[in-house]
PDB file of C-alpha atoms in Angstrom:
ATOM      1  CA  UNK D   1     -17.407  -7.895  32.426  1.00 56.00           C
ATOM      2  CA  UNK D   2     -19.302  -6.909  29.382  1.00 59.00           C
ATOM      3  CA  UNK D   3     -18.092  -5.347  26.651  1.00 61.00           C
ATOM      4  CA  UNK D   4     -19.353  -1.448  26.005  1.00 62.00           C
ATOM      5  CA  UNK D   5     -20.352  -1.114  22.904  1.00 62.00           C
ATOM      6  CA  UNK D   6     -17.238   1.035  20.860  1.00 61.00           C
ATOM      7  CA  UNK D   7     -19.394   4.711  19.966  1.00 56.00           C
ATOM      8  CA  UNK D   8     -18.198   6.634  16.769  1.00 53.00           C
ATOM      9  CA  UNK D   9     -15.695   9.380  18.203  1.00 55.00           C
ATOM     10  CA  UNK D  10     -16.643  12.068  15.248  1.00 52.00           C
ATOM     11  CA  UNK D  11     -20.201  12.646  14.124  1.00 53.00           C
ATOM     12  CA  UNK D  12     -18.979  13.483  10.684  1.00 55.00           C
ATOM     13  CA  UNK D  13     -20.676  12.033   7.997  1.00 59.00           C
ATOM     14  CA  UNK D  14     -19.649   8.950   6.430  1.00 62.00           C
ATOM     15  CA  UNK D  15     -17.370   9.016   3.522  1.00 67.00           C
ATOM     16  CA  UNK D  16     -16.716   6.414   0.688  1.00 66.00           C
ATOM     17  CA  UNK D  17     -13.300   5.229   1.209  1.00 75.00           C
ATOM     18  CA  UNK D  18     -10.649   5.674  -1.738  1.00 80.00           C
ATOM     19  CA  UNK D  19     -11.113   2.567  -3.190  1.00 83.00           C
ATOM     20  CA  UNK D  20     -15.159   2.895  -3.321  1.00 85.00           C
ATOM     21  CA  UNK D  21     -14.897   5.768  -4.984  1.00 88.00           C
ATOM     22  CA  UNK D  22     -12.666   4.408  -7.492  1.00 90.00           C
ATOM     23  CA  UNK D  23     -15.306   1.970  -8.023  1.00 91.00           C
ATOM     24  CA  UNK D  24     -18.139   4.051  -8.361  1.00 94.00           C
ATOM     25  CA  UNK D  25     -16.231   6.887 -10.560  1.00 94.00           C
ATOM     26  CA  UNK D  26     -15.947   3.146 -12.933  1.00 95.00           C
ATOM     27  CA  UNK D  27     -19.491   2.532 -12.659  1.00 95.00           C
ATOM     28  CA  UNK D  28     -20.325   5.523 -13.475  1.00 95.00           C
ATOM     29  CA  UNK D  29     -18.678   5.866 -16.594  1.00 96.00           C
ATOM     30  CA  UNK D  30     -19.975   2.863 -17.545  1.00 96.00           C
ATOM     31  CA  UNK D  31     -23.562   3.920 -17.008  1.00 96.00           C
ATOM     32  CA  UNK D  32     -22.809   6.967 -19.231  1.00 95.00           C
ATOM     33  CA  UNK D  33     -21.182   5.226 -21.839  1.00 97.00           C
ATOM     34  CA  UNK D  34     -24.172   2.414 -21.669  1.00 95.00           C
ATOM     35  CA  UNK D  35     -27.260   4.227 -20.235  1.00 92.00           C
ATOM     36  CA  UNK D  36     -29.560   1.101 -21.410  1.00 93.00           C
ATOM     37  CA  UNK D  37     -26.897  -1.776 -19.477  1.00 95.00           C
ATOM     38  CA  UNK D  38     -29.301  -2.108 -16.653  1.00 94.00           C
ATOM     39  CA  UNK D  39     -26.910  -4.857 -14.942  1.00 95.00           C
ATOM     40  CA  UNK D  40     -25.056  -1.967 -14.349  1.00 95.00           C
ATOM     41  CA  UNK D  41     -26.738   0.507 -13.205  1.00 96.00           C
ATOM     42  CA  UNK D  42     -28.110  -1.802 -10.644  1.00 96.00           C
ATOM     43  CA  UNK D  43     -24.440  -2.457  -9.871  1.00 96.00           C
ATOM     44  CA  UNK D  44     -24.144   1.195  -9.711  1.00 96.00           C
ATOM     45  CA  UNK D  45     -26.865   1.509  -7.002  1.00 96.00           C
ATOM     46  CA  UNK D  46     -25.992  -1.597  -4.974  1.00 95.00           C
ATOM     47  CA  UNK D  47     -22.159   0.119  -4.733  1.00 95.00           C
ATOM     48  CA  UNK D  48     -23.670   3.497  -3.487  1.00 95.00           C
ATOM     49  CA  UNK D  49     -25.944   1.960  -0.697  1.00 94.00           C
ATOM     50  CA  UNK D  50     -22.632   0.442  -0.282  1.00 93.00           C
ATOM     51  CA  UNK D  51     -20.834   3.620   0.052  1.00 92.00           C
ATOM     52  CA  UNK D  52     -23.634   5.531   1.983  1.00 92.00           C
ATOM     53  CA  UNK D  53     -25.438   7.074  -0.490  1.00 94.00           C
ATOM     54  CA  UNK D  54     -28.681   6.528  -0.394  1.00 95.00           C
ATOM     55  CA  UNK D  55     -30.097   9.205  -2.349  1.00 96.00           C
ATOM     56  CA  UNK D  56     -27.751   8.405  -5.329  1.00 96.00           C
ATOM     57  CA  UNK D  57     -28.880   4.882  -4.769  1.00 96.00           C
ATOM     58  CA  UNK D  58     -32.522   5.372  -5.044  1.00 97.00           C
ATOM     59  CA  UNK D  59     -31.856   7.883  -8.471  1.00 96.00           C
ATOM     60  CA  UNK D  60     -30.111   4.849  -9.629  1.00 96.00           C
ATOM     61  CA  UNK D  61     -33.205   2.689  -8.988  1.00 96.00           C
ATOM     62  CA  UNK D  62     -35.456   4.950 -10.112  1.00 96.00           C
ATOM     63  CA  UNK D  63     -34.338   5.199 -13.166  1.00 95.00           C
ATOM     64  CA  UNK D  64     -33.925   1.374 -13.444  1.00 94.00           C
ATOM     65  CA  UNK D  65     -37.945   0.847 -12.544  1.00 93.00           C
ATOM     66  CA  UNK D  66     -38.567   4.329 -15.321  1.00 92.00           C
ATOM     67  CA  UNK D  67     -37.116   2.410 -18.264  1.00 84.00           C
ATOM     68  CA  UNK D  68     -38.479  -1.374 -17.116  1.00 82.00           C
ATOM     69  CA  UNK D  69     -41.568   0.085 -17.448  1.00 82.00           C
TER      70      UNK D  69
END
């Protein structure tokens, strides 16, 4: 027959796993040490939509489209 589809067993919200938040505790100090090295603070955004965290995300990109224009 078909195949149910699998439903999350806890409603709790997501959490970055280990190794994401090695990454983004990376990209963030790179961001501080280079606040003007756009490449990565748009790696720094892409990696929190990434970990679910949108609203860190869109500060990221905010500030991105703030000092393009």
């Amino acid at each position: 027959g078909p195949v149910a589809m699998q439903t999350p067993r806890t409603v709790a919200p997501a959490r970055p796993i280990p190794r994401q938040t090695a990454q983004l505790e990376s990209l963030n100090a790179m961001v501080e040490a280079e606040p003007n090295n756009h490449f990565a603070r748009l790696t720094l955004a892409v990696a929190y939509v990434s970990a679910r965290l949108p609203d860190q995300a869109l500060t990221e990109y905010r500030r991105l489209i703030q000092e393009s224009e």
